[in-house]
mmCIF file of C-alpha atoms in Angstrom:
data_model
loop_
_atom_site.group_PDB
_atom_site.id
_atom_site.type_symbol
_atom_site.label_atom_id
_atom_site.label_comp_id
_atom_site.label_asym_id
_atom_site.label_seq_id
_atom_site.Cartn_x
_atom_site.Cartn_y
_atom_site.Cartn_z
ATOM 1 C CA MET A 1 36.735 -26.439 -4.891
ATOM 2 C CA SER A 2 35.223 -26.719 -8.371
ATOM 3 C CA ARG A 3 33.370 -23.808 -9.891
ATOM 4 C CA ASP A 4 29.653 -23.857 -10.660
ATOM 5 C CA ARG A 5 29.153 -24.705 -14.328
ATOM 6 C CA VAL A 6 26.635 -22.530 -16.212
ATOM 7 C CA LEU A 7 25.271 -23.318 -19.666
ATOM 8 C CA LEU A 8 24.540 -20.266 -21.824
ATOM 9 C CA PRO A 9 22.638 -21.375 -24.963
ATOM 10 C CA ARG A 10 22.135 -17.964 -26.604
ATOM 11 C CA PRO A 11 22.768 -17.538 -30.356
ATOM 12 C CA GLU A 12 26.216 -16.661 -31.648
ATOM 13 C CA GLY A 13 27.006 -12.982 -31.267
ATOM 14 C CA ARG A 14 24.756 -12.539 -28.232
ATOM 15 C CA GLY A 15 25.458 -12.936 -24.532
ATOM 16 C CA ASP A 16 29.077 -11.723 -24.458
ATOM 17 C CA ASP A 17 28.319 -9.255 -21.642
ATOM 18 C CA LEU A 18 26.628 -11.974 -19.597
ATOM 19 C CA THR A 19 29.517 -14.365 -20.173
ATOM 20 C CA ASP A 20 31.976 -11.742 -18.953
ATOM 21 C CA LEU A 21 29.944 -10.986 -15.827
ATOM 22 C CA LEU A 22 29.544 -14.641 -14.904
ATOM 23 C CA GLU A 23 33.201 -15.465 -15.495
ATOM 24 C CA ILE A 24 34.326 -12.471 -13.423
ATOM 25 C CA ALA A 25 32.004 -13.719 -10.675
ATOM 26 C CA GLY A 26 33.788 -17.068 -10.706
ATOM 27 C CA TYR A 27 31.438 -19.250 -12.733
ATOM 28 C CA ASP A 28 32.549 -21.723 -15.405
ATOM 29 C CA VAL A 29 30.508 -20.636 -18.452
ATOM 30 C CA VAL A 30 29.868 -22.991 -21.362
ATOM 31 C CA ARG A 31 28.599 -21.334 -24.565
ATOM 32 C CA ALA A 32 26.531 -23.615 -26.784
ATOM 33 C CA PRO A 33 23.936 -21.876 -29.001
ATOM 34 C CA PHE A 34 20.655 -23.755 -29.150
ATOM 35 C CA VAL A 35 19.442 -21.674 -32.099
ATOM 36 C CA ARG A 36 21.030 -19.921 -35.046
ATOM 37 C CA ILE A 37 19.742 -16.790 -36.738
ATOM 38 C CA GLU A 38 18.944 -16.893 -40.451
ATOM 39 C CA PRO A 39 18.207 -13.426 -41.892
ATOM 40 C CA ALA A 40 15.086 -13.158 -43.981
ATOM 41 C CA PRO A 41 15.699 -12.952 -47.748
ATOM 42 C CA ALA A 42 16.061 -9.431 -49.069
ATOM 43 C CA ALA A 43 13.169 -9.994 -51.468
ATOM 44 C CA ASP A 44 10.843 -10.763 -48.563
ATOM 45 C CA LEU A 45 11.770 -7.568 -46.734
ATOM 46 C CA ALA A 46 11.908 -5.291 -49.776
ATOM 47 C CA PRO A 47 8.201 -4.285 -49.974
ATOM 48 C CA ALA A 48 8.043 -3.124 -46.347
ATOM 49 C CA LEU A 49 11.446 -1.418 -46.492
ATOM 50 C CA ASP A 50 10.456 0.398 -49.678
ATOM 51 C CA ARG A 51 7.323 1.715 -47.943
ATOM 52 C CA LEU A 52 9.481 2.723 -44.980
ATOM 53 C CA ALA A 53 11.887 4.659 -47.222
ATOM 54 C CA ARG A 54 8.911 6.489 -48.777
ATOM 55 C CA GLY A 55 7.802 7.660 -45.344
ATOM 56 C CA GLU A 56 4.639 5.560 -45.122
ATOM 57 C CA TYR A 57 5.215 4.594 -41.468
ATOM 58 C CA ASP A 58 5.096 6.866 -38.443
ATOM 59 C CA LEU A 59 7.094 4.474 -36.260
ATOM 60 C CA LEU A 60 9.772 1.854 -36.794
ATOM 61 C CA VAL A 61 9.915 -0.459 -33.778
ATOM 62 C CA ILE A 62 13.045 -2.598 -33.407
ATOM 63 C CA THR A 63 13.090 -5.267 -30.702
ATOM 64 C CA SER A 64 16.550 -6.848 -30.964
ATOM 65 C CA PRO A 65 20.092 -6.394 -32.309
ATOM 66 C CA ALA A 66 19.482 -9.385 -34.595
ATOM 67 C CA THR A 67 16.707 -7.424 -36.285
ATOM 68 C CA VAL A 68 19.039 -4.458 -36.756
ATOM 69 C CA ARG A 69 21.671 -6.646 -38.416
ATOM 70 C CA SER A 70 19.124 -8.239 -40.746
ATOM 71 C CA LEU A 71 17.688 -4.897 -41.848
ATOM 72 C CA VAL A 72 21.012 -3.130 -42.280
ATOM 73 C CA ALA A 73 22.251 -6.009 -44.431
ATOM 74 C CA VAL A 74 19.484 -5.324 -46.960
ATOM 75 C CA GLY A 75 19.850 -1.537 -47.019
ATOM 76 C CA LEU A 76 17.667 -0.136 -44.235
ATOM 77 C CA GLN A 77 16.805 3.554 -44.815
ATOM 78 C CA VAL A 78 14.772 5.535 -42.290
ATOM 79 C CA PRO A 79 13.375 8.820 -43.642
ATOM 80 C CA GLU A 80 13.078 12.009 -41.651
ATOM 81 C CA GLY A 81 9.742 12.082 -39.874
ATOM 82 C CA THR A 82 9.690 8.379 -39.009
ATOM 83 C CA GLU A 83 10.442 7.792 -35.339
ATOM 84 C CA VAL A 84 12.724 4.906 -34.395
ATOM 85 C CA VAL A 85 11.911 3.018 -31.206
ATOM 86 C CA ALA A 86 14.406 0.529 -29.754
ATOM 87 C CA VAL A 87 13.713 -2.105 -27.130
ATOM 88 C CA GLY A 88 16.575 -2.178 -24.656
ATOM 89 C CA GLY A 89 20.039 -0.680 -24.597
ATOM 90 C CA ALA A 90 21.634 -3.396 -26.717
ATOM 91 C CA THR A 91 19.218 -2.726 -29.579
ATOM 92 C CA ALA A 92 19.769 1.026 -29.277
ATOM 93 C CA ARG A 93 23.540 0.506 -29.417
ATOM 94 C CA ALA A 94 23.208 -1.663 -32.528
ATOM 95 C CA LEU A 95 21.162 1.065 -34.208
ATOM 96 C CA HIS A 96 23.675 3.764 -33.267
ATOM 97 C CA GLU A 97 26.525 1.623 -34.579
ATOM 98 C CA ALA A 98 24.626 1.348 -37.871
ATOM 99 C CA GLY A 99 24.453 5.143 -38.033
ATOM 100 C CA LEU A 100 20.769 5.455 -37.178
ATOM 101 C CA GLU A 101 19.233 7.912 -34.732
ATOM 102 C CA VAL A 102 16.997 6.489 -31.998
ATOM 103 C CA ASP A 103 14.046 8.570 -30.812
ATOM 104 C CA LEU A 104 12.944 6.396 -27.895
ATOM 105 C CA VAL A 105 14.555 3.574 -25.935
ATOM 106 C CA ALA A 106 12.050 1.407 -24.069
ATOM 107 C CA GLU A 107 12.841 -0.983 -21.253
ATOM 108 C CA GLY A 108 13.593 -4.431 -22.574
ATOM 109 C CA SER A 109 10.154 -6.015 -22.461
ATOM 110 C CA GLY A 110 7.099 -6.053 -24.688
ATOM 111 C CA ALA A 111 4.869 -4.471 -22.048
ATOM 112 C CA ALA A 112 7.357 -1.660 -21.387
ATOM 113 C CA LEU A 113 7.648 -1.002 -25.112
ATOM 114 C CA VAL A 114 3.904 -0.714 -25.598
ATOM 115 C CA GLU A 115 3.565 1.665 -22.646
ATOM 116 C CA ALA A 116 6.503 3.827 -23.742
ATOM 117 C CA VAL A 117 5.196 4.121 -27.304
ATOM 118 C CA ARG A 118 1.681 4.858 -26.111
ATOM 119 C CA ARG A 119 2.892 7.651 -23.850
ATOM 120 C CA ARG A 120 5.121 9.119 -26.534
ATOM 121 C CA ARG A 121 2.309 9.156 -29.091
ATOM 122 C CA GLU A 122 0.067 10.876 -26.553
ATOM 123 C CA ALA A 123 2.808 13.453 -26.071
ATOM 124 C CA VAL A 124 3.180 14.024 -29.803
ATOM 125 C CA GLY A 125 -0.575 14.381 -30.243
ATOM 126 C CA SER A 126 -1.287 16.573 -27.219
ATOM 127 C CA SER A 127 -2.318 20.163 -27.803
ATOM 128 C CA ASP A 128 -1.236 21.696 -24.484
ATOM 129 C CA GLN A 129 1.598 19.488 -23.369
ATOM 130 C CA VAL A 130 4.407 19.441 -20.872
ATOM 131 C CA THR A 131 6.872 16.821 -22.022
ATOM 132 C CA ASN A 132 9.119 14.666 -19.882
ATOM 133 C CA PRO A 133 12.303 14.568 -22.006
ATOM 134 C CA GLU A 134 13.173 11.030 -20.933
ATOM 135 C CA LEU A 135 9.838 9.254 -21.186
ATOM 136 C CA GLY A 136 7.798 11.507 -23.433
ATOM 137 C CA SER A 137 5.115 11.618 -20.697
ATOM 138 C CA VAL A 138 2.813 14.614 -20.727
ATOM 139 C CA SER A 139 0.160 16.497 -18.865
ATOM 140 C CA GLY A 140 -2.602 17.974 -20.965
ATOM 141 C CA PRO A 141 -5.333 16.768 -23.321
ATOM 142 C CA VAL A 142 -4.761 14.135 -25.939
ATOM 143 C CA SER A 143 -5.359 14.988 -29.590
ATOM 144 C CA ASP A 144 -8.616 14.472 -31.422
ATOM 145 C CA SER A 145 -9.525 10.781 -31.490
ATOM 146 C CA THR A 146 -10.521 11.158 -35.158
ATOM 147 C CA ALA A 147 -6.876 11.646 -36.186
ATOM 148 C CA PRO A 148 -5.474 8.809 -38.320
ATOM 149 C CA ALA A 149 -4.027 5.949 -36.303
ATOM 150 C CA PRO A 150 -0.210 5.911 -36.359
ATOM 151 C CA ARG A 151 1.199 3.336 -38.747
ATOM 152 C CA VAL A 152 3.932 1.115 -37.299
ATOM 153 C CA LEU A 153 6.464 -1.166 -38.977
ATOM 154 C CA LEU A 154 7.457 -4.001 -36.649
ATOM 155 C CA PRO A 155 10.194 -6.245 -38.067
ATOM 156 C CA ALA A 156 10.859 -9.163 -35.722
ATOM 157 C CA SER A 157 11.720 -12.816 -35.405
ATOM 158 C CA SER A 158 9.450 -15.228 -37.223
ATOM 159 C CA ALA A 159 9.099 -16.974 -33.853
ATOM 160 C CA ALA A 160 8.161 -13.792 -31.968
ATOM 161 C CA ALA A 161 5.131 -13.905 -29.715
ATOM 162 C CA PRO A 162 2.266 -11.589 -30.743
ATOM 163 C CA THR A 163 2.564 -9.603 -27.482
ATOM 164 C CA VAL A 164 4.109 -6.451 -28.940
ATOM 165 C CA ARG A 165 1.912 -6.325 -32.036
ATOM 166 C CA GLU A 166 -1.272 -6.912 -30.044
ATOM 167 C CA GLY A 167 -0.252 -4.337 -27.449
ATOM 168 C CA LEU A 168 0.421 -1.655 -30.049
ATOM 169 C CA GLU A 169 -2.821 -2.448 -31.840
ATOM 170 C CA GLY A 170 -4.629 -2.251 -28.519
ATOM 171 C CA ALA A 171 -3.198 1.247 -28.129
ATOM 172 C CA GLY A 172 -4.871 2.268 -31.396
ATOM 173 C CA MET A 173 -2.000 1.810 -33.849
ATOM 174 C CA ARG A 174 -1.935 0.110 -37.235
ATOM 175 C CA VAL A 175 0.857 -2.425 -37.133
ATOM 176 C CA GLU A 176 2.535 -4.269 -39.980
ATOM 177 C CA GLN A 177 4.716 -7.056 -38.605
ATOM 178 C CA VAL A 178 7.266 -8.634 -40.950
ATOM 179 C CA ASP A 179 9.774 -11.421 -40.417
ATOM 180 C CA ALA A 180 13.290 -9.991 -40.202
ATOM 181 C CA TYR A 181 14.965 -13.303 -39.388
ATOM 182 C CA HIS A 182 14.226 -16.939 -38.709
ATOM 183 C CA PRO A 183 15.636 -18.726 -35.642
ATOM 184 C CA GLU A 184 16.470 -22.363 -36.332
ATOM 185 C CA HIS A 185 17.782 -25.192 -34.199
ATOM 186 C CA ALA A 186 21.578 -25.269 -34.151
ATOM 187 C CA PRO A 187 23.593 -28.498 -33.952
ATOM 188 C CA LEU A 188 24.827 -29.132 -30.417
ATOM 189 C CA PRO A 189 28.092 -30.564 -29.118
ATOM 190 C CA ALA A 190 27.735 -34.130 -27.875
ATOM 191 C CA GLU A 191 29.012 -32.948 -24.486
ATOM 192 C CA VAL A 192 26.016 -30.643 -24.021
ATOM 193 C CA GLU A 193 23.499 -33.250 -25.143
ATOM 194 C CA ARG A 194 25.037 -35.617 -22.599
ATOM 195 C CA ASP A 195 25.627 -33.269 -19.683
ATOM 196 C CA LEU A 196 22.390 -31.249 -19.655
ATOM 197 C CA PRO A 197 20.108 -34.229 -18.922
ATOM 198 C CA GLY A 198 22.896 -35.954 -17.007
ATOM 199 C CA GLY A 199 23.377 -33.293 -14.340
ATOM 200 C CA GLY A 200 26.675 -31.930 -15.635
ATOM 201 C CA PHE A 201 25.559 -28.291 -15.367
ATOM 202 C CA ASP A 202 24.719 -26.364 -12.229
ATOM 203 C CA ALA A 203 22.558 -23.851 -14.099
ATOM 204 C CA ILE A 204 21.156 -23.057 -17.525
ATOM 205 C CA VAL A 205 20.116 -19.572 -18.662
ATOM 206 C CA LEU A 206 17.079 -19.451 -20.961
ATOM 207 C CA THR A 207 16.617 -16.260 -22.959
ATOM 208 C CA SER A 208 13.744 -17.057 -25.307
ATOM 209 C CA SER A 209 10.708 -19.291 -25.497
ATOM 210 C CA MET A 210 12.260 -21.255 -28.358
ATOM 211 C CA ILE A 211 15.418 -21.934 -26.341
ATOM 212 C CA ALA A 212 13.302 -22.975 -23.352
ATOM 213 C CA ARG A 213 11.358 -25.488 -25.424
ATOM 214 C CA ARG A 214 14.534 -26.937 -26.907
ATOM 215 C CA ALA A 215 16.087 -27.306 -23.463
ATOM 216 C CA ALA A 216 13.020 -29.256 -22.383
ATOM 217 C CA GLN A 217 13.323 -31.491 -25.445
ATOM 218 C CA ILE A 218 16.945 -32.276 -24.614
ATOM 219 C CA GLY A 219 16.149 -32.741 -20.932
ATOM 220 C CA VAL A 220 17.297 -30.792 -17.876
ATOM 221 C CA HIS A 221 18.503 -32.685 -14.809
ATOM 222 C CA PRO A 222 16.674 -31.845 -11.541
ATOM 223 C CA ARG A 223 19.927 -30.633 -9.958
ATOM 224 C CA THR A 224 20.338 -27.979 -12.669
ATOM 225 C CA ALA A 225 18.937 -24.555 -11.783
ATOM 226 C CA VAL A 226 16.833 -22.970 -14.522
ATOM 227 C CA VAL A 227 17.143 -19.187 -14.901
ATOM 228 C CA VAL A 228 14.917 -17.246 -17.316
ATOM 229 C CA ILE A 229 15.112 -13.770 -18.819
ATOM 230 C CA GLY A 230 11.457 -12.792 -18.405
ATOM 231 C CA ARG A 231 7.860 -13.872 -18.025
ATOM 232 C CA PRO A 232 7.247 -15.114 -21.601
ATOM 233 C CA THR A 233 10.297 -17.381 -21.364
ATOM 234 C CA GLU A 234 9.233 -18.496 -17.895
ATOM 235 C CA GLU A 235 5.782 -19.401 -19.168
ATOM 236 C CA ALA A 236 7.269 -21.359 -22.077
ATOM 237 C CA ALA A 237 9.630 -23.217 -19.741
ATOM 238 C CA LEU A 238 6.856 -24.130 -17.311
ATOM 239 C CA SER A 239 4.562 -25.202 -20.160
ATOM 240 C CA ALA A 240 7.339 -27.464 -21.445
ATOM 241 C CA GLY A 241 7.622 -29.119 -18.046
ATOM 242 C CA LEU A 242 10.700 -27.349 -16.658
ATOM 243 C CA ARG A 243 11.079 -25.996 -13.138
ATOM 244 C CA VAL A 244 12.082 -22.325 -13.019
ATOM 245 C CA ASP A 245 14.358 -21.302 -10.148
ATOM 246 C CA ALA A 246 14.895 -17.593 -10.830
ATOM 247 C CA ARG A 247 13.716 -14.922 -13.237
ATOM 248 C CA ALA A 248 15.680 -11.791 -14.077
ATOM 249 C CA GLU A 249 14.007 -8.561 -13.030
ATOM 250 C CA HIS A 250 15.113 -6.911 -16.285
ATOM 251 C CA PRO A 251 16.103 -8.572 -19.576
ATOM 252 C CA ASP A 252 19.737 -7.502 -19.426
ATOM 253 C CA ALA A 253 23.091 -9.053 -18.574
ATOM 254 C CA PRO A 254 23.457 -7.703 -15.014
ATOM 255 C CA SER A 255 19.970 -8.877 -14.033
ATOM 256 C CA LEU A 256 20.579 -12.311 -15.550
ATOM 257 C CA ALA A 257 23.896 -12.597 -13.718
ATOM 258 C CA ARG A 258 22.185 -11.731 -10.438
ATOM 259 C CA ALA A 259 19.487 -14.305 -11.161
ATOM 260 C CA VAL A 260 22.104 -17.015 -11.719
ATOM 261 C CA HIS A 261 23.711 -16.167 -8.395
ATOM 262 C CA LEU A 262 20.339 -16.158 -6.626
ATOM 263 C CA ALA A 263 19.487 -19.580 -8.052
ATOM 264 C CA LEU A 264 22.840 -21.151 -7.185
ATOM 265 C CA ALA A 265 23.960 -19.561 -3.944
ATOM 266 C CA PRO A 266 22.053 -20.389 -0.736
ATOM 267 C CA GLU A 267 21.442 -17.313 1.380
ATOM 268 C CA THR A 268 23.975 -18.479 3.964
ATOM 269 C CA THR A 269 26.902 -18.933 1.620
ATOM 270 C CA THR A 270 29.682 -16.541 0.752
ATOM 271 C CA PRO A 271 29.022 -14.705 -2.544
ATOM 272 C CA PRO A 272 31.283 -15.076 -5.566
ATOM 273 C CA SER A 273 34.108 -12.638 -6.176
ATOM 274 C CA THR A 274 31.842 -9.792 -7.325
ATOM 275 C CA SER A 275 28.988 -8.062 -5.537
ATOM 276 C CA LEU A 276 26.216 -9.777 -7.498
ATOM 277 C CA ASP A 277 24.539 -11.082 -4.369
ATOM 278 C CA SER A 278 24.120 -7.581 -2.954
ATOM 279 C CA LEU A 279 21.815 -6.820 -5.866
ATOM 280 C CA THR A 280 19.640 -9.944 -5.805
ATOM 281 C CA ASP A 281 16.702 -8.000 -4.408
ATOM 282 C CA SER A 282 15.946 -7.005 -8.019
ATOM 283 C CA THR A 283 15.614 -10.624 -9.106
ATOM 284 C CA SER A 284 12.692 -12.958 -8.530
ATOM 285 C CA ARG A 285 13.188 -16.416 -7.107
ATOM 286 C CA THR A 286 10.360 -18.530 -8.464
ATOM 287 C CA SER A 287 11.072 -21.909 -6.853
ATOM 288 C CA PRO A 288 12.270 -23.073 -3.450
ATOM 289 C CA ALA A 289 16.018 -23.303 -3.098
ATOM 290 C CA ARG A 290 17.363 -26.442 -4.756
ATOM 291 C CA PRO A 291 18.695 -29.200 -2.531
ATOM 292 C CA ALA A 292 22.456 -29.337 -2.537
ATOM 293 C CA ALA A 293 23.921 -31.835 -4.946
ATOM 294 C CA PRO A 294 27.451 -33.215 -5.058
ATOM 295 C CA LYS A 295 29.664 -32.082 -7.897
ATOM 296 C CA GLU A 296 30.344 -34.646 -10.538
#
């Protein structure tokens, strides 16, 4: 029996963990990046990085490994006294590999980041605090509201949604967002341009709004299950006219792998060779199960 064919259109250098999990589970994974990452010119980043090195920011918020690579390439220096906040384990690992200490690791979503930073700043500013060492949560009064608002440097993709910046500003912080890199459309193999609208894939995994919109432009056959990494990508996919079959509970490789299995495997079928299906209760199915379709 042929294996389910899954298209993974993440940029080069990302998605290796997901590829491994899916292949171990018995899926036929096709890697074809829909976007490529172009680091921002050093001259564009220099003013903000110079201010960072002088200690003018209270927080440096990093949302992706791609941002880490772009900043390190142009000489990122984080002074003592500036807290480094990473979104997700992959970003934290990239920072550690670059020799940088991480003060707080937030769950891999914009909302989780904003909440984690807000709670940590409350902890730092509290006068009679009991700190949770993992989350920075506290009991006790918050510091005087007349204290200067924390200043945050937020380097991110030029295509990033304003969710994180607006959330941090809503929590009373002064945020400077700069473009660390620019995602651009990557050339695609003719096979992918033919097979995605033609029904040659059983599933596609969408991990950003930009990738979702490009998939819609190419066309996705109705028999192909659409799996998304989170709500912003889901919203972009739906707005572009795609059906979404499953959404990962967390923006990480294990959750995405479970979502692929949930989208492809009817509840009555035998799971693939790993125990992914036993964990599908942490993944949201967003559409009715797809009708079975013959393999091509």
